[in-house]
mmCIF file of C-alpha atoms and ligand atoms in Angstrom:
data_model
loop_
_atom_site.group_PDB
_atom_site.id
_atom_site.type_symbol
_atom_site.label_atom_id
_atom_site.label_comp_id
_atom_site.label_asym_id
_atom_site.label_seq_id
_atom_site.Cartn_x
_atom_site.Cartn_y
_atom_site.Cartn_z
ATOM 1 C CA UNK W 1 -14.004 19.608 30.344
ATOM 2 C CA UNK W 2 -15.086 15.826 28.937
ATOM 3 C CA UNK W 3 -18.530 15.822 27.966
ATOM 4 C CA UNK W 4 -21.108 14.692 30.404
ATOM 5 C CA UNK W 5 -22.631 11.054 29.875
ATOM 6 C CA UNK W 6 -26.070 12.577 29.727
ATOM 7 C CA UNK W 7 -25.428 14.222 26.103
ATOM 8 C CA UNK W 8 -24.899 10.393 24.824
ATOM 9 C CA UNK W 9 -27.602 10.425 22.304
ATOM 10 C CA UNK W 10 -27.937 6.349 21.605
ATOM 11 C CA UNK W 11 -31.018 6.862 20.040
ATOM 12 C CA UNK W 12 -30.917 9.602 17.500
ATOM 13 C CA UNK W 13 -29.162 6.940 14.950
ATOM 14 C CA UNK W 14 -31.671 4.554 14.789
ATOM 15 C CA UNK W 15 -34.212 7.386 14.514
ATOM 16 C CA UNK W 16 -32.495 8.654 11.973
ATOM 17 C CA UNK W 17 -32.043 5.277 9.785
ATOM 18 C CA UNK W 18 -35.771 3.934 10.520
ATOM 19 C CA UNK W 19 -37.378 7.313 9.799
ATOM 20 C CA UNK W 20 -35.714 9.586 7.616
ATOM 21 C CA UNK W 21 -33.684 7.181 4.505
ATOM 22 C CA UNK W 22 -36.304 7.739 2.103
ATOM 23 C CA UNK W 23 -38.593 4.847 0.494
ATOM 24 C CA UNK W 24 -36.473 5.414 -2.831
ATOM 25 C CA UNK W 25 -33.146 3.832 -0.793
ATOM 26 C CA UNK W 26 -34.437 0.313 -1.307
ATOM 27 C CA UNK W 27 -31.588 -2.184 -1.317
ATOM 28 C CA UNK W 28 -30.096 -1.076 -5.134
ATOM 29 C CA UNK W 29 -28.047 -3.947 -5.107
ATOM 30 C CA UNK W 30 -30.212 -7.291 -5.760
ATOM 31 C CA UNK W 31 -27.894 -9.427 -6.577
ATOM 32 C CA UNK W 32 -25.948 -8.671 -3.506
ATOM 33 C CA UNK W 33 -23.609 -5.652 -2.081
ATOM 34 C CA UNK W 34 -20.767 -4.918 -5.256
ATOM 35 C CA UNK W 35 -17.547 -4.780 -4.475
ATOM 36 C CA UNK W 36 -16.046 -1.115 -3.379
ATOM 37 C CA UNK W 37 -12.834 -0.863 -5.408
ATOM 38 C CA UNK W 38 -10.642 2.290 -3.616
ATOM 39 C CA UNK W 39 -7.976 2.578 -6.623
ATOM 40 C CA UNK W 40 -7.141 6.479 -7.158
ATOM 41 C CA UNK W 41 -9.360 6.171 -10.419
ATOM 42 C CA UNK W 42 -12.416 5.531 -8.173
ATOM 43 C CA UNK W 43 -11.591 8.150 -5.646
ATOM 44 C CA UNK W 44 -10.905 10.907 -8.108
ATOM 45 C CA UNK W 45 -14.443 10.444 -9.863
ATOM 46 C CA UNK W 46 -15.983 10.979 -6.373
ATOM 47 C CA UNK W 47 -16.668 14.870 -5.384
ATOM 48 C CA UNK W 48 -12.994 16.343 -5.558
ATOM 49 C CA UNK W 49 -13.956 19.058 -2.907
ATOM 50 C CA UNK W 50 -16.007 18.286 0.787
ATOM 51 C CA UNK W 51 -19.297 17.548 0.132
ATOM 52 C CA UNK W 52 -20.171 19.813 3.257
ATOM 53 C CA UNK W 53 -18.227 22.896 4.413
ATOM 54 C CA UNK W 54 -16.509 22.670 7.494
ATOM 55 C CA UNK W 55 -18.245 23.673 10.188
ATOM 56 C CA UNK W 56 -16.946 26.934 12.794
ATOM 57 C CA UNK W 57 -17.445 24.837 15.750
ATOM 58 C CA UNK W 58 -13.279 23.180 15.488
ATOM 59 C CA UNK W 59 -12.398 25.151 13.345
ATOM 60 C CA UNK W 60 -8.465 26.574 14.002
ATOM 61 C CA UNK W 61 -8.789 24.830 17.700
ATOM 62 C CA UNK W 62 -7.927 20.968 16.533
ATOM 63 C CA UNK W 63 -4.671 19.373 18.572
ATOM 64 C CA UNK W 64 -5.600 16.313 18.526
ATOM 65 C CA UNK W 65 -7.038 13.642 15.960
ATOM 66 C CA UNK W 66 -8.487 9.842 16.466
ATOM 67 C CA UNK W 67 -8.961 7.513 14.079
ATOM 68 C CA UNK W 68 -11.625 5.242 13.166
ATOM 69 C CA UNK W 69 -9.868 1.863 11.645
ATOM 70 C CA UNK W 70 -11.614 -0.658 9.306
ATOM 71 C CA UNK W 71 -13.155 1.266 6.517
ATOM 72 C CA UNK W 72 -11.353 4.589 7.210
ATOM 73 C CA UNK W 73 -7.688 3.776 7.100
ATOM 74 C CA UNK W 74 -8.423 -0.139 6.312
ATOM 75 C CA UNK W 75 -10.444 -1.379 3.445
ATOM 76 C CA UNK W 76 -12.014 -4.162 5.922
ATOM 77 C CA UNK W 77 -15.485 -3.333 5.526
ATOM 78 C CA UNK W 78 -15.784 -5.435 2.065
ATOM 79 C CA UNK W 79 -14.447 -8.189 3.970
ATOM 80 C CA UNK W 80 -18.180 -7.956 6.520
ATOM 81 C CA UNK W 81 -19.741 -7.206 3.172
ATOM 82 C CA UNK W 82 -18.478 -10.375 1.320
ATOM 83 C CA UNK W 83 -19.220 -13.098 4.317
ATOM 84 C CA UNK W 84 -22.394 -11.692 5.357
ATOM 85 C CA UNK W 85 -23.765 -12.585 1.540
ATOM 86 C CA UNK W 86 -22.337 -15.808 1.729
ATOM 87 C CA UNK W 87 -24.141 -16.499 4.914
ATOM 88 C CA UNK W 88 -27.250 -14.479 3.804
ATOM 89 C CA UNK W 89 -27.549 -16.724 0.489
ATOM 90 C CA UNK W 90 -28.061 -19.842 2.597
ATOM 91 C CA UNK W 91 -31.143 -17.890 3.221
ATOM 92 C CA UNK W 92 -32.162 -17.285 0.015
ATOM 93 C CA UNK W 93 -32.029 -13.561 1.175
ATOM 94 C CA UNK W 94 -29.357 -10.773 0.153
ATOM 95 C CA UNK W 95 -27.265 -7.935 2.233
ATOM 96 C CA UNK W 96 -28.461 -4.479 1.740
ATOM 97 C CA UNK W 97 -26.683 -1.063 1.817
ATOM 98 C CA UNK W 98 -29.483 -0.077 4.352
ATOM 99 C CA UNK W 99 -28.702 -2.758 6.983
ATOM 100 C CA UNK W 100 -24.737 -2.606 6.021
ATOM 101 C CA UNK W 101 -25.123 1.564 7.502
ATOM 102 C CA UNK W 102 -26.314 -0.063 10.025
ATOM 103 C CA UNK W 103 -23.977 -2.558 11.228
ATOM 104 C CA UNK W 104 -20.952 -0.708 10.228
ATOM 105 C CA UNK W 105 -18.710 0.454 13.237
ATOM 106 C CA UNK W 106 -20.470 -1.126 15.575
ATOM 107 C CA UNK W 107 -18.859 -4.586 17.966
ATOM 108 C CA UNK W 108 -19.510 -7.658 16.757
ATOM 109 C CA UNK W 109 -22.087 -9.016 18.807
ATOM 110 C CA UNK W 110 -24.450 -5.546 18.542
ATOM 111 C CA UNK W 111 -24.015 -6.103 14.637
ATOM 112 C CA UNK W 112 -24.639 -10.144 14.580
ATOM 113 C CA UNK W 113 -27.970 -9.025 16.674
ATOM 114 C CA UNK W 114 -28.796 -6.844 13.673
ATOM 115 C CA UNK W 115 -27.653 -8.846 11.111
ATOM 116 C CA UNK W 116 -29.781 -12.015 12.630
ATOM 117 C CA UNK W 117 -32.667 -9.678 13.640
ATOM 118 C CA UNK W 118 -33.160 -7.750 10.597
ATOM 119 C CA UNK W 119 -32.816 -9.903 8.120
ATOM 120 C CA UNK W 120 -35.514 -12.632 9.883
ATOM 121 C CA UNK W 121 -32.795 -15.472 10.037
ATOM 122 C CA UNK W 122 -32.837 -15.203 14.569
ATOM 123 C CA UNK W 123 -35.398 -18.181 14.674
ATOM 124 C CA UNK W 124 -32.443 -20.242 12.929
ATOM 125 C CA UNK W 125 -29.669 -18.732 13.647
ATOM 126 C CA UNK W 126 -28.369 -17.261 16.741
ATOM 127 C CA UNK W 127 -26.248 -13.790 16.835
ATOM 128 C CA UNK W 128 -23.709 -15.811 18.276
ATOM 129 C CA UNK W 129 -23.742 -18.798 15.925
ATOM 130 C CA UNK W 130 -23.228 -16.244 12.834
ATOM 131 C CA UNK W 131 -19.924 -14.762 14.559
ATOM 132 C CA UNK W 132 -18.939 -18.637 14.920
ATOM 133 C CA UNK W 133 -19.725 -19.226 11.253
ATOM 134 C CA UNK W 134 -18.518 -16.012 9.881
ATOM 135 C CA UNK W 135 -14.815 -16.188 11.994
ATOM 136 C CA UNK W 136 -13.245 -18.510 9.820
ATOM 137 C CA UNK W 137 -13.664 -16.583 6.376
ATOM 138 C CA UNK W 138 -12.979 -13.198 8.040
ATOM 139 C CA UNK W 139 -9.668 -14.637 9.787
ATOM 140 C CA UNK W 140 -8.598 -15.554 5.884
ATOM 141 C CA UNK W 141 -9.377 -11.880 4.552
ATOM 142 C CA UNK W 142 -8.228 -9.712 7.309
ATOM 143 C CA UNK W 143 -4.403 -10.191 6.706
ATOM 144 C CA UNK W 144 -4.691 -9.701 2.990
ATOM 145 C CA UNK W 145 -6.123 -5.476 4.343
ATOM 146 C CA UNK W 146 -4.975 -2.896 2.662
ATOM 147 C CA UNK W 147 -5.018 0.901 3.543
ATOM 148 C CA UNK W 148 -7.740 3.437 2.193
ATOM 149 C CA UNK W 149 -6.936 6.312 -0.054
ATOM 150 C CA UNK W 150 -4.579 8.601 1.593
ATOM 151 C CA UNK W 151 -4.515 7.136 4.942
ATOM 152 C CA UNK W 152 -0.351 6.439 4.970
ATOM 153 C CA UNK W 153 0.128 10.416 3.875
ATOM 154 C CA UNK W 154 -2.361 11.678 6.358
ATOM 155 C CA UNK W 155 -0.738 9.279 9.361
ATOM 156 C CA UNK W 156 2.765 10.297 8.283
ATOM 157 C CA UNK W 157 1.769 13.958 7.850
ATOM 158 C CA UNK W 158 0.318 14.394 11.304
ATOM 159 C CA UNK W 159 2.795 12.462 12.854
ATOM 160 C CA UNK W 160 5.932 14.376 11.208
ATOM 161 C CA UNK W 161 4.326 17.324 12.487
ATOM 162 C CA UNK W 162 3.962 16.527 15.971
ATOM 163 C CA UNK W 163 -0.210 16.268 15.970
ATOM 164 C CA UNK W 164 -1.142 13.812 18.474
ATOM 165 C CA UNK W 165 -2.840 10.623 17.171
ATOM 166 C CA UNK W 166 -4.480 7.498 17.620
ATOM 167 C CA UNK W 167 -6.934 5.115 16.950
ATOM 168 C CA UNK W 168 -10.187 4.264 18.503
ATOM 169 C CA UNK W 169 -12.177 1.189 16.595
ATOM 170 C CA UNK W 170 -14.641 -0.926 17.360
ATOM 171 C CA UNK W 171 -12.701 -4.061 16.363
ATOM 172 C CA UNK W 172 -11.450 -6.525 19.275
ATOM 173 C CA UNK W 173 -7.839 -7.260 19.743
ATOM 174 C CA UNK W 174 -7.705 -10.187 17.796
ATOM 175 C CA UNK W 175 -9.330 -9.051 14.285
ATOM 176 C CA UNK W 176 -7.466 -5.721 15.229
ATOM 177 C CA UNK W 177 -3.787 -8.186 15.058
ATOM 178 C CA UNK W 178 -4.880 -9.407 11.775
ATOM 179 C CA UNK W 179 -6.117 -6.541 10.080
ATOM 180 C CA UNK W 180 -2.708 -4.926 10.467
ATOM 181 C CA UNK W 181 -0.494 -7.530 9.828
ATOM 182 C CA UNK W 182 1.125 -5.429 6.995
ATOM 183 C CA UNK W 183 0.808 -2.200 8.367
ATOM 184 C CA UNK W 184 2.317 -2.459 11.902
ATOM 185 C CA UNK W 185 5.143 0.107 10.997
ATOM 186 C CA UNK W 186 2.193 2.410 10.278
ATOM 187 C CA UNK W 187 0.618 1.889 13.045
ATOM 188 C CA UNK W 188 3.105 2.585 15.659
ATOM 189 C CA UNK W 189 2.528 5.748 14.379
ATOM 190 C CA UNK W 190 -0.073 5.829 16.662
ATOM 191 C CA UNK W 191 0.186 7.337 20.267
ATOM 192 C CA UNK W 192 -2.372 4.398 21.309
ATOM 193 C CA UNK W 193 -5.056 2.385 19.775
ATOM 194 C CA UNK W 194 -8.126 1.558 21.982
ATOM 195 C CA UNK W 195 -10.123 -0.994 20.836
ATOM 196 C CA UNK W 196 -13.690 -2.408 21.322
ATOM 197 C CA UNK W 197 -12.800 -5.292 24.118
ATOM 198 C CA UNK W 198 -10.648 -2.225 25.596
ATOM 199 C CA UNK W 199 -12.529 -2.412 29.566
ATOM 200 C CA UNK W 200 -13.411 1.157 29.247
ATOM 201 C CA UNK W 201 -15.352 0.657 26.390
ATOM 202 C CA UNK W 202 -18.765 -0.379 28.011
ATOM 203 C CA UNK W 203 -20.612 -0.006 24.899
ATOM 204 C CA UNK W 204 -20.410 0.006 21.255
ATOM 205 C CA UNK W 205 -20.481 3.179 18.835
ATOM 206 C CA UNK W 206 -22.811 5.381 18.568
ATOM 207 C CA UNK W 207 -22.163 5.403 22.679
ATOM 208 C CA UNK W 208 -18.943 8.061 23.055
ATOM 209 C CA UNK W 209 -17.058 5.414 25.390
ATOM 210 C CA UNK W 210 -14.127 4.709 22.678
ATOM 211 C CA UNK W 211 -13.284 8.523 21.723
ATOM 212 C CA UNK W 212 -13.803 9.561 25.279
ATOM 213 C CA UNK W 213 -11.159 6.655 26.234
ATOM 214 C CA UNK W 214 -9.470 7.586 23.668
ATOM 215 C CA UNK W 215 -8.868 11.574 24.338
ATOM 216 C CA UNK W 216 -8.105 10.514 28.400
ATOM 217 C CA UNK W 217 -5.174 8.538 26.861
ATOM 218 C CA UNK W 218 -2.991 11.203 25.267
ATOM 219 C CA UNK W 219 0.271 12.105 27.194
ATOM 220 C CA UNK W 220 -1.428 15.523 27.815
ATOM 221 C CA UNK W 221 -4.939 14.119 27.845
ATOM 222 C CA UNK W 222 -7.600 14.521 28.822
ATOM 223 C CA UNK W 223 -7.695 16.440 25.789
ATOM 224 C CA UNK W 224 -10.615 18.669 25.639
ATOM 225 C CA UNK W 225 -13.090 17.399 22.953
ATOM 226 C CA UNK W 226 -13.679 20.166 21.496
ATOM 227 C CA UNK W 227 -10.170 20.507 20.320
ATOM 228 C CA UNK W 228 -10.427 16.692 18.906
ATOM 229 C CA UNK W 229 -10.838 16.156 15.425
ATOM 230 C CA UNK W 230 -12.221 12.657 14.643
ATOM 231 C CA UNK W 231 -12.617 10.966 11.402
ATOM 232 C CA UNK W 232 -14.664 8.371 10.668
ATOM 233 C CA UNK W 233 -16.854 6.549 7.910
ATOM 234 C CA UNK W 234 -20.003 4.657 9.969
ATOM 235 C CA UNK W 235 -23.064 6.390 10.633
ATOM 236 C CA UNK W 236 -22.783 5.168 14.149
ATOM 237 C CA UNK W 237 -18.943 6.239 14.304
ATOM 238 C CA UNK W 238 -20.172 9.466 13.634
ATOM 239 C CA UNK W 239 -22.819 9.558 16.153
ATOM 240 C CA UNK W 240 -20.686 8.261 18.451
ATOM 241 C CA UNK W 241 -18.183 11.380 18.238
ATOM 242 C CA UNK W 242 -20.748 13.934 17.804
ATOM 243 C CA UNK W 243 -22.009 11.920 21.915
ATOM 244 C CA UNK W 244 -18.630 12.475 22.740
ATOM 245 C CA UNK W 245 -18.661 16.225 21.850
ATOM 246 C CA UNK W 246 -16.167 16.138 19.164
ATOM 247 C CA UNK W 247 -15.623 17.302 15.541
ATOM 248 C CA UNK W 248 -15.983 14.766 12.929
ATOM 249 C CA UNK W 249 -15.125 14.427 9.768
ATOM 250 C CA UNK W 250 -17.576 11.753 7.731
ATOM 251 C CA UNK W 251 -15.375 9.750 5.097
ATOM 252 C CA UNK W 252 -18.591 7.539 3.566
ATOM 253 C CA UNK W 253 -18.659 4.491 0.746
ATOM 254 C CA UNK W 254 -20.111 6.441 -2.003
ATOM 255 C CA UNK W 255 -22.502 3.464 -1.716
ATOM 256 C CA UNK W 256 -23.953 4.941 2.047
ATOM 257 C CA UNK W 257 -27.410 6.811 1.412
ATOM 258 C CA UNK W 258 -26.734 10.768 1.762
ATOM 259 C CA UNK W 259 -29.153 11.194 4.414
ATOM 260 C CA UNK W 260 -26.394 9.609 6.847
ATOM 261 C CA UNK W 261 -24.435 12.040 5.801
ATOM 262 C CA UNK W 262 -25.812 15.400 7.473
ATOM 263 C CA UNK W 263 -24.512 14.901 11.571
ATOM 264 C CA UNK W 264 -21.074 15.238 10.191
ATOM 265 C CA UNK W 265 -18.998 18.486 10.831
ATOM 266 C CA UNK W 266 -17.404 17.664 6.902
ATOM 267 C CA UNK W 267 -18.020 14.891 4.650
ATOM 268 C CA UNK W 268 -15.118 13.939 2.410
ATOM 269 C CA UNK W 269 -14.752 11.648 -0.700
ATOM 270 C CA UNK W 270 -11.576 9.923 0.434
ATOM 271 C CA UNK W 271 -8.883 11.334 3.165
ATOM 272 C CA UNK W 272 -6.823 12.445 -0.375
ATOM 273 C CA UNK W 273 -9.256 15.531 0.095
ATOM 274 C CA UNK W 274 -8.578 16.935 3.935
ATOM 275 C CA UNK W 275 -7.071 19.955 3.887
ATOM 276 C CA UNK W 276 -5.653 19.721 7.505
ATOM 277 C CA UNK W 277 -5.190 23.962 7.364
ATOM 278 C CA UNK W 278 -8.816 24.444 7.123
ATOM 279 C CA UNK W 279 -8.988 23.003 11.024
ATOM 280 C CA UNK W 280 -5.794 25.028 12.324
ATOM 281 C CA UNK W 281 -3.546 21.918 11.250
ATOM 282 C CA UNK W 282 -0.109 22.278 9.630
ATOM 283 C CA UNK W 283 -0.872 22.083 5.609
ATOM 284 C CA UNK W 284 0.269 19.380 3.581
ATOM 285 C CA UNK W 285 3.636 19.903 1.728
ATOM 286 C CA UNK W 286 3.440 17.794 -1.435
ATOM 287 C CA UNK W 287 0.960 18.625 -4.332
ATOM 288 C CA UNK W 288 -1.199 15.293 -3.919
ATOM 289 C CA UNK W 289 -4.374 17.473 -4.253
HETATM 290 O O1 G3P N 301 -14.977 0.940 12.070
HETATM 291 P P1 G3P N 301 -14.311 0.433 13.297
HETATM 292 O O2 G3P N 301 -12.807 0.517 13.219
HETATM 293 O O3 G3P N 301 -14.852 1.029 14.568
HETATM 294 O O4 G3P N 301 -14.589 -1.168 13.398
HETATM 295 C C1 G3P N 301 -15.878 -1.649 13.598
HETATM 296 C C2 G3P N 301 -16.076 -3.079 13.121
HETATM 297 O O5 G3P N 301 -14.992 -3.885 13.455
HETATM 298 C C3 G3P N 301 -16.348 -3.153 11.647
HETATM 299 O O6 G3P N 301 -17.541 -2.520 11.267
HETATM 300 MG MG1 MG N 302 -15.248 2.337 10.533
#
């Protein structure tokens, strides 16, 4: 049985990044967000083993598994990162990691209302007139995206093995044509892709709309969500699976204070590190890890 509405717990991730990031997580980056670079180098000096053990609650029960899209299997979120400086310098103000977990995963106009609200800027500039001024840099960056760490051999896996999967982001159709310009082959992978200006998703992550959507769609759906496994890197992505009653694995930026990192039913350093037999999935057969 789908999860009932009344579990969606909106407000537990806003609670959780106004009350518990401790006073030490003060934007470490003054001179503005740096760069994540996701070459194998980087990824193999993260943790080489899950940062939290998996969890009993899916474990040996996944069939199913949805994907989050910019930031998981895209490297898109240093695209937000790079134009939200630029604008944020005008201001003689700079982007922090704390309002970046914040914003991350969310639809656009939720995160321009942050972005405008939190940093002080509303009085001059509207939520609206930052998506305006921020569309024409984005629409330059998002066909150069490439894939995260592991993403193609996880996709391919899953798919060569028969595992249902899809995609659920909060990206409209439009940034969702650019971003995977060069990966449409991949993506067809996919048994369907719902997307954030899809009409059944009312509202934004952490709200479960997306993943819920998303389970109804398979050919057997709906799939029961306890047998979904979900991956995702946004604090609110994660909340927003954990509303929909799912397990989640948490893929962060190294960058992402650790306290986000605890809702999770596994935290991993890059998708180079799931071991898809420790949740009842058919192992991988090369010798990548
Ligand atoms: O992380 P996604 O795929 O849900 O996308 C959300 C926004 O487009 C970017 O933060
Ligand atoms: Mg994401």
């Amino acid at each position: 049985m789908l999860a009932s509405p009344t579990r969606f717990v909106a407000q537990r991730i806003t609670l959780r990044s106004s009350n518990t990031i401790p006073t030490s997580f003060i934007p470490p980056f003054p001179r503005g967000l740096p760069q994540r670079s996701v070459t194998k180098a980087s990824v193999a000096a993260m943790s080489t083993t899950s940062v939290n053990a998996v969890t009993d609650a899916g474990r040996g029960s996944i069939t199913h598994v949805i994907f989050d899209m910019d930031g998981l299997l895209l490297d898109t979120e240093k695209f937000y990162t790079e134009v939200q400086e630029k604008i944020l310098a005008r201001y003689n103000k700079t982007f922090d990691w704390s309002l970046k977990a914040k914003m991350m995963g969310r639809k656009a106009i939720e995160a321009a209302t942050l972005f405008v609200e939190e940093c002080g800027i509303s009085d001059s500039l509207s939520p609206e007139a930052f998506i305006v001024e921020r569309e024409s840099m984005l629409q330059d960056l998002f066909p150069t995206s490439d894939l995260m760490p592991g993403a193609s051999r996880l996709l391919r896996h899953l798919h060569g093995k028969g595992i249902p999967i899809c995609v659920a982001t909060g990206t409209h159709t439009r940034h969702f044509d650019l971003k995977t310009q060069r990966h449409r082959e991949l993506f067809s992978l996919m048994h369907h892709i719902v997307r954030g200006d899809d009409p059944e998703v009312k509202q934004g992550k952490p709200a479960p709309d997306g993943f819920l959507a998303a389970a109804r769609r398979f050919e057997d759906g709906p799939v029961d969500p306890r047998k979904a496994l979900v991956f995702e890197d946004a604090p609110s992505g994660v909340m927003a699976a954990k509303n929909a009653g799912m397990n989640v694995i948490m893929v962060p930026d190294p960058r992402l204070d650790k306290s986000y990192c605890t809702v999770a039913d596994q935290v991993l350093a890059s998708l180079l590190h799931f071991k898809p037999e420790e949740w009842g999935l058919p192992p991988f057969e090369d010798s990548q890890n």
